[in-house]
């Protein structure tokens, strides 16, 4: 234990003990005088505090002096008869120990400076000592040969503690004891090469070990150590604790002296107060055992016994054994560093995440590691939420792009199918085949609509709805979906506030949830649909989402099925994730519901219990913002006017479409309806055609997304010269993709893909009516 800094502070403070005692007596004396009670109380507290500080200073000084005396006794026992002069000093060079050879040569110098003893031997001893001591503090030990009045002196110094150094001074000649194998030195020592082979060792080391050592890795338990560290020495009896003082006069030569390790007496060691440090701190031994942890660290560990805990019992997630990292830091193979790691929680509790800063330390000569812990669980959860958001956004963009391309294909398929069906009656043998093609194209269009719902790029038509009315109108359809062996019950809370959503999409969500509940119960059981009002006074944190404060209308769909395993519950809203067998589901049901609810400004949560017995099953909760104000009656969509029949040649249509199959179908459909059609495969070609002032275009039918100029962009340019022309925009994307641009273009309507022959001709005729 390093007491020199403590002793130095105690010496400085002990000079003021008398002053503190006098001040304390003055405060206590004034406290007994009559006067203001508050002032007397304050003086009493101040006097007692000064007495306590005085007592602590005296105790620290006594403990430091006792530790210094014990260290001097041990050094004297091991170094007393060495022929070389040995000194122990503090960081200021003040001598606290010298052996017999040092007293014979330099005189008895307790309490004096070592530079005073060397003043007559070498020039500028203070500068030499400062240089050697600084290098020893950084490297553990160093030696240097300096010129003296008697020839050469070898000054060797190694660090005993933070502010303690051990000096060895001897005459350096060709008959240096180390070159004679260390004979004549009472201290055990050895000389080894850079490969770890012991070239020579003295008799003191042989007596200590009972044999002649051959290699460093067989002599020391630690594979690596620094000068001044406590190490374990293998002997025939048991491992011995010693302090290794290493001198390296040459890069290929290592001189190692073995000093006695001080006895560890816990009663003599003042405890370092880490409890009030505002950091979570842990100390680990070189074997990974947890030595100590302060109050904040214990609070992070939770209710568990720390006795016997090891580094790998607490931390994981490095991608390699965590104790390898600990060993690398302790053995100085790696510098101090920080890692993000999982902190294992006691059984039954959730793991947390910490940033672990690991640094190498030396305590009582033993190497170890100091760990500084910072709780980063919230950051880790935010990262997971961000990753999930990025993943869902990327999949949504992909789904939207796929939907656009599929809508083009489906437009061409269903459109040409319509053209073929115009030339065949129902009695035709091929009519049924064409009908099958059209029905399957419509099913594919519905699947694409689910992709758009997941990517939240569909067009919603929200309206104020009473949930109870929606459920009562759906009950017959839902009963047919679940079958006869499943009971469907519903209960609606009185006074439930209305919500504003797309009715058709809400029905789609409820049907998806009911069908999933039916499949989870294996055809038997009960499905419960209920509603409730949720009033939040503060934001609700649930499943990584934050629901704002306010009033929410809740729809719950609960089943008594097998439940969802914990490892799957986080994936159920991912597109194409399904636990059903091939052919039984697309994996888009819940992802579609998720997209619809989120696009409607709501939240969807799931909780599940897989334990056997009553009460298990899954509950889906849909939260929609309640309409606090009186619901205004949403205007009913206007009845479509009967399309005016346009005679052949009565209208000229400019058709702009980059997809050749779609353009071919639309052109034929419009010509069959009596229109004159001019085709262009992109916006640039269309603008070239419109440069002819003699071309009187009645209506433009254009795709929205095309290479080069998009639909709204080129139409705005064309309308500068033809302000009265009418426009029909068609697109495989949702109407919202165009809404902002279309609002700036007068006399324009939107026709989503896939469209049929009837849809196209009716829309064009409606614009020209």
XYZ file of C-alpha atoms in Angstrom:
769
model
C 0.000 0.000 0.000
C 1.376 3.439 -0.958
C 1.475 5.704 2.124
C 4.020 8.306 1.099
C 1.556 10.808 -0.329
C -0.663 10.300 2.701
C 2.234 10.745 5.062
C 3.361 13.915 3.296
C -0.118 15.394 3.558
C -0.337 14.335 7.190
C 2.988 16.053 7.966
C 1.819 19.295 6.411
C -1.489 19.168 8.245
C 0.018 18.094 11.571
C 1.758 21.497 11.755
C -1.682 23.032 12.042
C -3.114 20.613 14.602
C -2.446 23.056 17.428
C -4.086 25.864 15.520
C -7.132 23.648 14.779
C -7.338 22.612 18.446
C -7.266 26.239 19.536
C -9.899 27.230 17.022
C -12.110 24.308 18.110
C -11.751 25.285 21.763
C -12.659 28.879 20.903
C -15.820 27.767 19.048
C -16.913 25.467 21.868
C -16.216 28.185 24.438
C -18.314 30.728 22.606
C -21.077 28.142 22.222
C -21.630 27.925 25.992
C -22.051 31.674 26.355
C -25.621 33.007 26.454
C -26.918 34.416 23.224
C -28.714 33.476 20.035
C -29.510 29.732 20.078
C -28.954 29.337 16.337
C -25.495 30.905 16.550
C -24.592 28.774 19.565
C -25.681 25.642 17.716
C -23.586 26.609 14.654
C -20.530 27.278 16.864
C -20.993 23.898 18.567
C -21.166 22.094 15.218
C -18.113 23.977 13.926
C -16.122 23.155 17.064
C -17.000 19.462 16.977
C -16.213 19.309 13.240
C -12.767 20.826 13.834
C -12.115 18.292 16.572
C -13.131 15.462 14.225
C -10.851 16.807 11.460
C -8.022 17.036 13.976
C -8.645 13.413 15.026
C -8.703 12.191 11.418
C -5.431 14.004 10.647
C -3.782 12.493 13.688
C -5.069 8.985 12.800
C -3.866 9.241 9.200
C -0.456 10.453 10.287
C -0.216 7.597 12.817
C -1.187 4.974 10.256
C 1.224 6.371 7.653
C 4.068 6.430 10.179
C 3.286 2.849 11.214
C 3.247 1.689 7.578
C 6.547 3.447 6.923
C 8.127 1.803 9.927
C 6.925 -1.637 8.777
C 8.304 -1.027 5.296
C 11.686 0.090 6.697
C 11.797 -3.055 8.830
C 11.172 -5.317 5.842
C 13.665 -3.503 3.643
C 16.244 -3.725 6.384
C 15.723 -7.496 6.717
C 16.302 -8.102 2.993
C 18.757 -5.358 2.055
C 20.575 -4.791 5.297
C 23.643 -6.911 4.444
C 23.859 -6.108 0.738
C 27.244 -4.731 -0.301
C 25.604 -2.030 -2.420
C 24.075 1.114 -0.922
C 20.260 1.138 -0.886
C 18.018 4.124 -0.188
C 14.219 4.506 -0.062
C 12.949 8.033 -0.819
C 9.731 9.846 -1.482
C 9.005 11.801 -4.660
C 10.937 14.806 -3.272
C 14.056 12.718 -2.669
C 13.726 12.695 1.136
C 15.355 9.564 2.600
C 13.155 7.257 4.684
C 15.444 4.171 4.698
C 19.078 3.277 4.083
C 20.857 -0.023 4.587
C 24.124 -0.633 6.458
C 26.311 -0.181 3.344
C 24.682 3.198 2.663
C 25.279 4.361 6.256
C 28.936 3.261 6.131
C 29.600 5.043 2.864
C 27.412 8.143 3.114
C 26.671 8.426 6.819
C 23.380 8.273 8.695
C 21.021 10.505 6.700
C 17.405 9.958 7.935
C 15.064 12.756 6.821
C 17.669 14.324 4.513
C 17.680 14.521 0.729
C 19.497 11.929 -1.393
C 20.870 14.650 -3.638
C 22.756 16.033 -0.599
C 24.417 12.640 -0.134
C 25.434 12.500 -3.795
C 26.564 16.111 -3.995
C 30.214 15.231 -3.363
C 30.104 12.192 -5.684
C 28.635 13.502 -8.958
C 27.954 16.838 -10.604
C 24.366 18.178 -10.554
C 22.902 15.250 -8.591
C 19.460 16.930 -8.461
C 19.149 16.939 -12.267
C 20.340 13.323 -12.525
C 17.903 12.169 -9.847
C 14.999 14.060 -11.408
C 15.682 12.477 -14.820
C 15.999 8.935 -13.469
C 13.025 9.256 -11.146
C 10.756 10.530 -13.953
C 11.751 7.617 -16.168
C 11.240 5.132 -13.324
C 7.792 6.561 -12.583
C 6.803 5.947 -16.200
C 8.561 2.615 -16.842
C 8.834 1.073 -13.369
C 12.635 0.931 -13.218
C 15.750 2.338 -14.861
C 19.532 2.338 -14.423
C 22.279 4.683 -15.586
C 26.045 4.822 -15.279
C 27.352 8.261 -14.305
C 30.887 9.600 -13.890
C 31.911 10.202 -10.264
C 35.071 11.414 -8.529
C 36.020 7.752 -7.902
C 35.301 6.517 -11.436
C 31.845 5.256 -12.429
C 28.688 4.920 -10.348
C 25.678 2.898 -11.335
C 22.450 4.548 -10.153
C 19.456 2.231 -10.342
C 15.965 3.263 -9.272
C 12.606 1.540 -9.423
C 9.152 2.556 -8.319
C 7.885 1.094 -5.024
C 4.586 2.967 -5.102
C 3.033 6.123 -6.455
C 5.394 8.393 -4.495
C 8.058 5.955 -3.243
C 11.281 4.962 -4.958
C 14.086 2.532 -4.131
C 17.647 3.548 -5.113
C 20.699 1.321 -5.503
C 24.145 2.933 -5.727
C 27.310 0.945 -6.411
C 30.710 1.353 -7.987
C 30.690 0.089 -11.558
C 33.753 -1.835 -12.745
C 34.453 -4.708 -15.097
C 33.950 -6.992 -12.089
C 30.372 -5.869 -11.634
C 28.487 -8.366 -9.469
C 25.820 -8.879 -12.146
C 28.497 -9.982 -14.557
C 29.666 -12.530 -11.992
C 26.140 -13.951 -11.803
C 25.113 -11.694 -8.912
C 27.358 -13.361 -6.339
C 28.026 -11.185 -3.336
C 24.505 -9.732 -3.507
C 22.206 -10.841 -0.703
C 19.140 -9.914 -2.753
C 17.817 -12.656 -5.095
C 18.541 -11.615 -8.674
C 18.832 -13.034 -12.154
C 19.947 -12.021 -15.631
C 17.853 -13.069 -18.663
C 17.912 -12.369 -22.373
C 15.105 -10.903 -24.461
C 13.754 -14.407 -25.233
C 13.163 -15.105 -21.535
C 16.046 -17.565 -21.053
C 17.744 -17.083 -17.660
C 21.493 -16.728 -18.334
C 22.632 -16.404 -14.729
C 21.235 -16.217 -11.199
C 22.820 -15.815 -7.784
C 22.944 -18.121 -4.804
C 20.309 -16.128 -2.907
C 17.768 -16.964 -5.629
C 18.823 -20.625 -5.600
C 18.259 -20.858 -1.868
C 14.886 -19.169 -2.213
C 13.671 -21.511 -4.937
C 15.500 -24.691 -3.976
C 16.712 -25.088 -7.567
C 18.343 -23.242 -10.444
C 15.731 -21.479 -12.648
C 15.865 -21.894 -16.437
C 13.150 -19.683 -17.993
C 11.157 -16.654 -16.878
C 7.802 -18.166 -17.901
C 8.468 -21.127 -15.596
C 9.642 -18.918 -12.746
C 6.850 -16.301 -12.636
C 3.122 -16.985 -12.607
C 2.375 -13.748 -14.505
C 3.346 -13.832 -18.149
C 4.055 -10.083 -18.191
C 4.789 -7.592 -15.468
C 6.338 -4.195 -14.979
C 9.069 -3.194 -12.621
C 7.673 -2.513 -9.168
C 4.730 -4.929 -9.493
C 3.965 -7.663 -7.054
C 4.354 -11.044 -8.762
C 3.998 -14.681 -7.777
C 7.202 -16.693 -7.790
C 6.942 -20.455 -8.324
C 8.922 -22.503 -5.805
C 8.954 -26.108 -4.642
C 6.790 -25.313 -1.681
C 4.161 -22.743 -2.626
C 3.974 -19.578 -4.657
C 5.832 -16.649 -3.070
C 4.791 -13.020 -3.264
C 7.670 -10.730 -4.241
C 8.181 -7.358 -5.900
C 10.135 -7.561 -9.150
C 12.549 -4.672 -9.698
C 13.777 -4.853 -13.279
C 16.801 -3.015 -14.629
C 17.510 -2.999 -18.353
C 20.922 -1.546 -19.115
C 20.865 -3.134 -22.579
C 17.912 -3.902 -24.907
C 18.825 -7.604 -25.022
C 19.573 -7.965 -21.312
C 17.217 -7.984 -18.318
C 18.397 -7.708 -14.724
C 15.636 -8.569 -12.265
C 15.957 -8.190 -8.493
C 13.383 -9.706 -6.154
C 12.270 -7.610 -3.193
C 10.026 -8.755 -0.365
C 6.359 -7.950 -0.776
C 5.003 -5.996 2.199
C 2.583 -7.798 4.455
C -1.046 -6.964 3.853
C -2.808 -5.901 7.005
C -6.241 -4.634 6.322
C -6.351 -2.929 9.727
C -3.252 -0.929 8.820
C -4.582 0.121 5.419
C -6.856 3.158 5.283
C -9.840 2.385 3.097
C -10.051 4.473 -0.052
C -13.440 6.155 -0.046
C -14.960 5.377 -3.434
C -18.532 5.251 -2.182
C -19.254 8.918 -2.803
C -17.576 9.083 -6.188
C -20.317 9.895 -8.756
C -19.193 7.011 -10.964
C -19.853 3.267 -10.909
C -16.458 1.700 -10.172
C -15.317 -1.928 -9.987
C -11.921 -3.474 -9.406
C -10.931 -6.812 -10.905
C -7.964 -9.068 -10.178
C -5.756 -10.496 -12.900
C -7.713 -13.780 -12.763
C -10.988 -11.943 -13.441
C -12.310 -12.031 -9.855
C -14.284 -9.008 -8.674
C -12.293 -7.371 -5.870
C -14.622 -4.521 -4.952
C -17.465 -2.349 -6.203
C -18.697 0.993 -4.942
C -22.279 1.940 -4.128
C -23.290 3.040 -7.632
C -21.817 -0.109 -9.155
C -23.689 -2.294 -6.672
C -26.939 -0.540 -7.576
C -26.326 -1.399 -11.233
C -25.657 -5.047 -10.349
C -29.000 -5.379 -8.597
C -29.859 -7.797 -5.778
C -27.096 -10.370 -6.028
C -24.109 -11.552 -4.036
C -20.842 -10.247 -5.403
C -18.688 -12.818 -3.623
C -17.176 -15.154 -6.173
C -18.318 -13.151 -9.185
C -15.934 -13.033 -12.118
C -15.639 -10.699 -15.072
C -17.386 -13.083 -17.483
C -20.250 -13.579 -14.999
C -21.144 -9.905 -15.355
C -20.391 -8.901 -18.931
C -20.788 -10.289 -22.431
C -21.187 -9.210 -26.078
C -17.622 -8.478 -27.146
C -17.607 -11.038 -29.928
C -14.803 -12.850 -28.083
C -14.251 -14.046 -24.498
C -14.470 -10.965 -22.312
C -11.776 -12.228 -19.946
C -9.325 -12.184 -22.871
C -9.890 -8.432 -23.127
C -9.407 -8.079 -19.366
C -6.162 -10.070 -19.515
C -4.900 -8.010 -22.461
C -5.410 -4.771 -20.523
C -3.947 -6.070 -17.249
C -0.896 -7.533 -18.981
C -0.443 -4.301 -21.004
C -0.901 -5.987 -24.365
C -3.690 -3.494 -25.076
C -4.047 0.095 -23.856
C -6.954 1.195 -21.711
C -10.152 1.433 -23.726
C -13.948 1.375 -23.677
C -16.416 -1.181 -25.000
C -20.205 -1.339 -25.205
C -21.230 -4.508 -23.341
C -24.286 -6.265 -21.992
C -24.541 -6.323 -18.188
C -26.089 -9.631 -17.205
C -28.988 -9.173 -14.837
C -30.000 -11.488 -11.997
C -32.401 -14.261 -12.910
C -35.856 -12.954 -13.715
C -34.732 -9.419 -14.569
C -33.971 -7.749 -17.876
C -30.370 -7.290 -18.997
C -29.014 -3.772 -19.371
C -26.171 -2.256 -21.387
C -23.121 -0.394 -20.132
C -20.131 1.362 -21.587
C -17.172 -0.204 -19.804
C -13.948 1.822 -19.529
C -11.144 -0.532 -18.462
C -7.764 0.696 -17.168
C -4.738 -1.106 -15.753
C -3.920 -0.387 -12.086
C -1.382 -1.579 -9.524
C -2.543 -2.070 -5.932
C -0.169 -3.341 -3.268
C 2.122 -4.469 -6.049
C -0.603 -6.558 -7.665
C -1.753 -5.733 -11.221
C -5.458 -5.432 -11.782
C -8.057 -3.463 -13.663
C -10.303 -0.563 -12.756
C -13.667 -0.596 -14.549
C -15.759 2.561 -14.918
C -19.372 1.772 -15.855
C -21.846 4.074 -17.601
C -25.436 2.979 -18.131
C -26.232 3.186 -21.853
C -29.384 1.053 -21.840
C -31.531 3.965 -23.050
C -29.055 4.729 -25.852
C -28.988 1.063 -26.859
C -32.784 0.935 -26.991
C -32.850 4.098 -29.095
C -30.338 2.483 -31.446
C -32.558 -0.591 -31.732
C -35.589 1.602 -32.421
C -33.639 3.583 -35.008
C -32.410 0.394 -36.686
C -35.966 -0.963 -36.742
C -37.237 2.330 -38.145
C -34.545 2.342 -40.830
C -35.327 -1.264 -41.705
C -39.054 -0.608 -41.935
C -38.464 2.535 -43.982
C -36.193 0.678 -46.403
C -38.707 -2.156 -46.753
C -41.489 0.400 -47.211
C -39.598 2.099 -50.029
C -38.954 -1.275 -51.614
C -42.620 -2.238 -51.242
C -43.738 1.043 -52.808
C -41.410 0.538 -55.769
C -42.553 -3.050 -56.251
C -46.183 -1.940 -56.065
C -45.593 0.681 -58.771
C -44.007 -1.815 -61.163
C -46.622 -4.455 -60.429
C -49.430 -1.979 -61.054
C -48.005 -1.285 -64.515
C -47.881 -5.006 -65.262
C -51.366 -5.585 -63.897
C -52.734 -2.680 -65.918
C -51.399 -4.239 -69.103
C -52.644 -7.743 -68.160
C -56.148 -6.773 -67.069
C -56.461 -4.181 -69.851
C -55.646 -6.570 -72.682
C -57.893 -9.124 -71.004
C -60.735 -6.562 -71.195
C -59.969 -6.016 -74.882
C -60.209 -9.746 -75.563
C -63.459 -10.033 -73.594
C -65.022 -7.267 -75.743
C -64.749 -9.562 -78.778
C -66.196 -12.632 -77.040
C -69.553 -13.332 -75.517
C -70.272 -15.418 -72.447
C -71.132 -18.381 -74.615
C -67.608 -18.353 -76.042
C -65.414 -21.254 -74.816
C -62.527 -18.882 -74.011
C -64.644 -16.403 -72.054
C -64.293 -18.399 -68.790
C -60.497 -18.489 -69.171
C -60.402 -14.748 -69.701
C -62.599 -14.266 -66.643
C -60.125 -16.309 -64.576
C -57.265 -14.133 -65.811
C -59.141 -10.985 -64.832
C -60.069 -12.321 -61.368
C -56.503 -13.341 -60.608
C -55.271 -9.968 -61.821
C -57.705 -8.380 -59.370
C -56.372 -10.617 -56.561
C -52.855 -9.529 -57.453
C -54.009 -5.910 -57.362
C -55.366 -6.493 -53.856
C -51.970 -7.901 -52.787
C -50.254 -4.836 -54.225
C -52.715 -2.700 -52.266
C -51.497 -4.434 -49.104
C -47.922 -3.554 -50.041
C -48.951 0.068 -50.411
C -50.710 -0.111 -47.047
C -47.561 -1.418 -45.379
C -45.409 1.258 -47.010
C -48.035 3.839 -45.944
C -48.304 5.136 -49.520
C -51.938 4.283 -50.106
C -54.623 6.935 -50.399
C -56.837 7.101 -47.313
C -60.252 8.719 -47.199
C -60.775 9.329 -43.474
C -64.191 10.033 -41.996
C -65.672 10.337 -38.499
C -66.736 6.883 -37.333
C -68.541 5.501 -34.330
C -66.618 2.334 -33.511
C -69.702 0.599 -32.114
C -71.552 1.129 -35.410
C -68.639 -0.243 -37.432
C -68.430 -3.358 -35.240
C -72.184 -3.977 -35.303
C -72.216 -3.802 -39.109
C -69.213 -6.152 -39.361
C -70.400 -8.787 -36.920
C -72.197 -10.904 -39.544
C -69.181 -10.886 -41.855
C -66.805 -11.715 -38.990
C -69.013 -14.590 -37.803
C -68.815 -16.123 -41.266
C -65.031 -15.742 -41.206
C -64.462 -17.506 -37.859
C -66.813 -20.450 -38.466
C -69.358 -22.201 -36.301
C -67.018 -23.632 -33.630
C -65.589 -20.260 -32.582
C -67.596 -17.782 -30.535
C -67.212 -14.117 -31.413
C -68.236 -11.690 -28.664
C -68.072 -7.914 -28.593
C -68.578 -5.298 -25.909
C -68.501 -1.554 -26.471
C -67.965 0.994 -23.734
C -70.665 3.588 -23.367
C -69.719 7.140 -24.300
C -66.792 6.109 -26.522
C -65.491 9.050 -28.522
C -65.557 8.747 -32.334
C -62.401 8.409 -34.387
C -61.445 9.672 -37.833
C -60.139 6.884 -40.069
C -60.747 5.303 -43.445
C -63.702 2.990 -42.825
C -62.715 0.450 -45.460
C -59.152 0.228 -44.131
C -60.311 -0.086 -40.513
C -62.532 -3.002 -41.518
C -59.558 -4.553 -43.282
C -57.449 -4.302 -40.086
C -60.168 -5.874 -37.928
C -60.679 -8.728 -40.379
C -56.941 -9.460 -40.451
C -56.782 -9.577 -36.642
C -59.868 -11.798 -36.337
C -58.621 -14.233 -38.977
C -55.244 -14.470 -37.204
C -57.030 -15.117 -33.889
C -59.112 -17.840 -35.508
C -56.019 -19.585 -36.891
C -54.199 -19.312 -33.520
C -57.016 -21.192 -31.720
C -57.106 -24.130 -34.090
C -60.794 -23.693 -34.900
C -62.141 -23.699 -31.309
C -62.504 -21.077 -28.578
C -63.672 -17.517 -28.152
C -62.579 -14.248 -29.746
C -63.400 -11.090 -27.785
C -63.631 -7.643 -29.385
C -63.954 -4.786 -26.897
C -63.563 -1.023 -26.832
C -62.479 1.403 -24.144
C -61.387 5.001 -23.572
C -57.792 5.645 -22.487
C -57.024 9.008 -20.867
C -53.277 9.719 -20.643
C -52.086 12.557 -18.429
C -48.511 12.011 -19.579
C -46.877 10.190 -22.498
C -47.066 6.385 -22.365
C -43.870 4.463 -23.084
C -44.615 1.007 -24.465
C -42.796 -1.417 -26.769
C -40.302 1.249 -27.812
C -43.019 3.757 -28.774
C -44.142 6.933 -27.008
C -47.899 7.559 -27.065
C -48.626 11.292 -26.507
C -50.828 12.411 -23.654
C -54.505 12.863 -24.418
C -57.666 10.830 -24.937
C -57.492 7.694 -27.057
C -60.156 5.296 -28.263
C -58.986 1.693 -27.887
C -60.092 -1.426 -29.784
C -58.949 -4.772 -28.346
C -59.019 -8.107 -30.159
C -58.249 -10.975 -27.748
C -58.074 -14.717 -28.378
C -57.488 -17.837 -26.288
C -54.961 -19.348 -28.651
C -51.457 -20.691 -28.236
C -49.864 -17.260 -27.897
C -46.803 -15.794 -29.597
C -43.348 -16.913 -28.337
C -41.146 -14.062 -27.028
C -38.537 -14.647 -29.746
C -41.171 -14.065 -32.456
C -43.271 -11.283 -31.003
C -40.806 -8.624 -32.176
C -41.054 -9.811 -35.795
C -44.791 -10.194 -36.313
C -45.176 -6.795 -38.003
C -42.314 -7.468 -40.426
C -43.570 -8.008 -43.981
C -43.622 -11.602 -45.250
C -42.956 -12.978 -41.743
C -45.416 -15.808 -41.105
C -45.568 -18.937 -38.977
C -48.162 -20.525 -41.231
C -47.371 -23.262 -43.683
C -46.614 -22.506 -47.312
C -49.752 -21.482 -49.149
C -51.713 -20.596 -46.014
C -50.633 -16.954 -45.703
C -48.643 -14.208 -47.378
C -47.121 -12.718 -44.221
C -48.614 -9.320 -45.089
C -51.701 -9.322 -42.850
C -50.176 -7.806 -39.712
C -47.721 -5.625 -41.624
C -50.691 -4.217 -43.567
C -52.562 -3.572 -40.315
C -49.469 -1.869 -38.904
C -49.177 0.409 -41.945
C -52.869 1.360 -41.918
C -52.910 2.145 -38.192
C -49.705 4.196 -38.332
C -50.887 6.095 -41.417
C -54.113 6.879 -39.552
C -52.142 8.453 -36.683
C -52.681 5.533 -34.298
C -50.661 2.848 -32.534
C -50.884 -0.941 -32.486
C -49.552 -3.014 -29.576
C -49.524 -6.724 -28.835
C -49.190 -8.721 -25.621
C -49.143 -12.502 -25.439
C -49.015 -15.308 -22.888
C -47.791 -18.739 -23.977
C -48.006 -20.476 -20.602
C -50.438 -23.419 -20.576
C -53.765 -22.995 -18.826
C -56.670 -20.543 -18.709
C -56.038 -16.928 -19.551
C -53.335 -17.512 -22.119
C -53.552 -16.085 -25.611
C -52.844 -12.872 -27.485
C -54.330 -9.377 -27.235
C -53.964 -6.758 -29.970
C -54.704 -3.169 -28.961
C -55.449 -0.437 -31.497
C -55.155 3.136 -30.213
C -56.697 5.940 -32.286
C -56.865 9.632 -31.326
C -60.341 10.413 -30.030
C -62.159 13.272 -31.759
C -62.641 15.678 -28.868
C -64.713 18.200 -30.841
C -68.150 17.495 -32.171
C -67.817 15.361 -35.246
C -68.816 17.118 -38.357
C -70.675 15.073 -40.891
C -68.227 14.110 -43.578
C -69.554 15.061 -46.972
C -70.711 12.090 -48.952
C -68.757 11.544 -52.134
C -70.669 12.904 -55.094
C -72.470 10.401 -57.228
C -70.515 9.945 -60.422
C -72.322 11.529 -63.302
C -73.216 9.285 -66.174
C -70.369 9.611 -68.671
C -71.246 11.555 -71.733
C -70.820 9.510 -74.860
C -68.317 11.147 -77.176
C -68.754 10.551 -80.826
C -65.910 9.289 -82.914
C -63.557 12.098 -83.761
C -65.070 14.414 -81.125
C -62.037 14.361 -78.877
C -58.257 14.328 -79.392
C -56.284 12.591 -76.629
C -52.525 12.993 -76.106
C -51.425 9.765 -74.360
C -48.021 9.941 -72.612
C -46.841 6.662 -71.057
C -43.324 5.220 -70.812
C -44.482 1.594 -70.349
C -45.145 0.255 -73.866
C -47.708 -2.475 -72.862
C -49.755 0.040 -70.838
C -49.575 2.588 -73.642
C -50.712 0.019 -76.218
C -53.730 -1.037 -74.134
C -54.782 2.540 -73.273
C -54.451 3.661 -76.877
C -56.643 0.812 -78.190
C -59.219 1.299 -75.432
C -59.593 4.994 -76.168
C -59.797 4.463 -79.924
C -62.501 1.836 -79.423
C -64.445 4.479 -77.480
C -64.253 6.885 -80.419
C -61.311 9.084 -79.445
C -58.467 10.165 -81.667
C -55.204 9.250 -79.893
C -51.686 10.612 -80.339
C -49.015 8.650 -78.441
C -45.761 9.791 -76.826
C -43.412 7.627 -74.786
C -42.001 10.434 -72.612
C -42.540 14.064 -71.637
C -39.925 15.458 -73.988
C -41.591 13.822 -76.999
C -44.975 15.150 -75.879
C -43.648 18.722 -75.638
C -42.222 18.401 -79.147
C -45.658 17.373 -80.455
C -47.371 20.302 -78.735
C -45.081 22.793 -80.475
C -47.371 22.397 -83.504
C -50.047 25.118 -82.982
C -52.365 23.317 -85.391
C -52.624 20.329 -83.039
C -55.819 20.909 -80.989
C -55.526 18.583 -77.985
C -58.711 18.223 -75.931
C -57.290 16.118 -73.066
C -53.926 14.835 -71.888
C -53.600 11.371 -70.305
C -50.134 11.119 -68.772
C -48.196 8.927 -66.402
C -46.818 10.626 -63.288
C -43.433 8.924 -62.858
C -41.352 8.773 -66.039
C -37.688 9.066 -66.977
C -36.700 12.701 -67.442
C -39.515 15.171 -66.773
C -42.312 13.814 -64.586
C -45.994 14.204 -65.368
C -46.814 17.351 -63.333
C -43.595 19.021 -64.458
C -44.133 18.742 -68.191
C -47.881 19.440 -67.942
C -47.233 22.768 -66.182
C -44.871 23.705 -69.009
C -47.430 22.670 -71.659
C -50.259 24.629 -70.030
C -48.357 27.879 -70.457
C -49.444 27.785 -74.124
C -52.592 25.655 -73.687
C -54.205 26.842 -70.441
C -57.606 25.232 -71.033
C -56.489 21.668 -71.686
C -57.828 18.971 -69.345
C -55.566 16.378 -67.732
C -55.863 12.806 -66.415
C -52.874 11.670 -64.315
C -52.318 7.904 -64.013
C -49.814 6.273 -61.669
C -48.944 3.026 -59.925
C -48.218 5.033 -56.780
C -50.871 6.359 -54.440
C -52.670 9.642 -55.023
C -50.819 11.192 -52.060
C -47.629 10.862 -54.098
C -49.108 13.431 -56.487
C -51.428 15.442 -54.264
C -49.217 18.532 -53.800
C -48.361 18.848 -57.502
C -51.855 18.058 -58.780
C -53.408 20.758 -56.595
C -51.511 23.372 -58.641
C -52.839 22.072 -61.978
C -56.446 23.053 -62.852
C -58.868 20.692 -64.601
C -56.916 17.573 -63.543
C -58.006 14.249 -62.037
C -56.180 11.183 -60.827
C -56.691 7.582 -62.015
C -54.754 4.945 -60.054
C -53.258 1.850 -61.656
C -54.278 -0.834 -62.300
C -57.311 0.480 -64.166
C -59.718 -1.352 -66.426
C -60.924 -0.385 -69.872
C -64.152 0.934 -68.376
C -62.319 2.969 -65.725
C -60.129 4.657 -68.324
C -62.841 5.524 -70.816
C -65.256 6.694 -68.102
C -62.636 8.994 -66.592
C -61.687 10.542 -69.928
C -65.311 11.000 -70.948
C -66.075 12.523 -67.531
C -63.326 15.126 -68.044
C -64.656 16.077 -71.464
C -68.307 16.142 -70.396
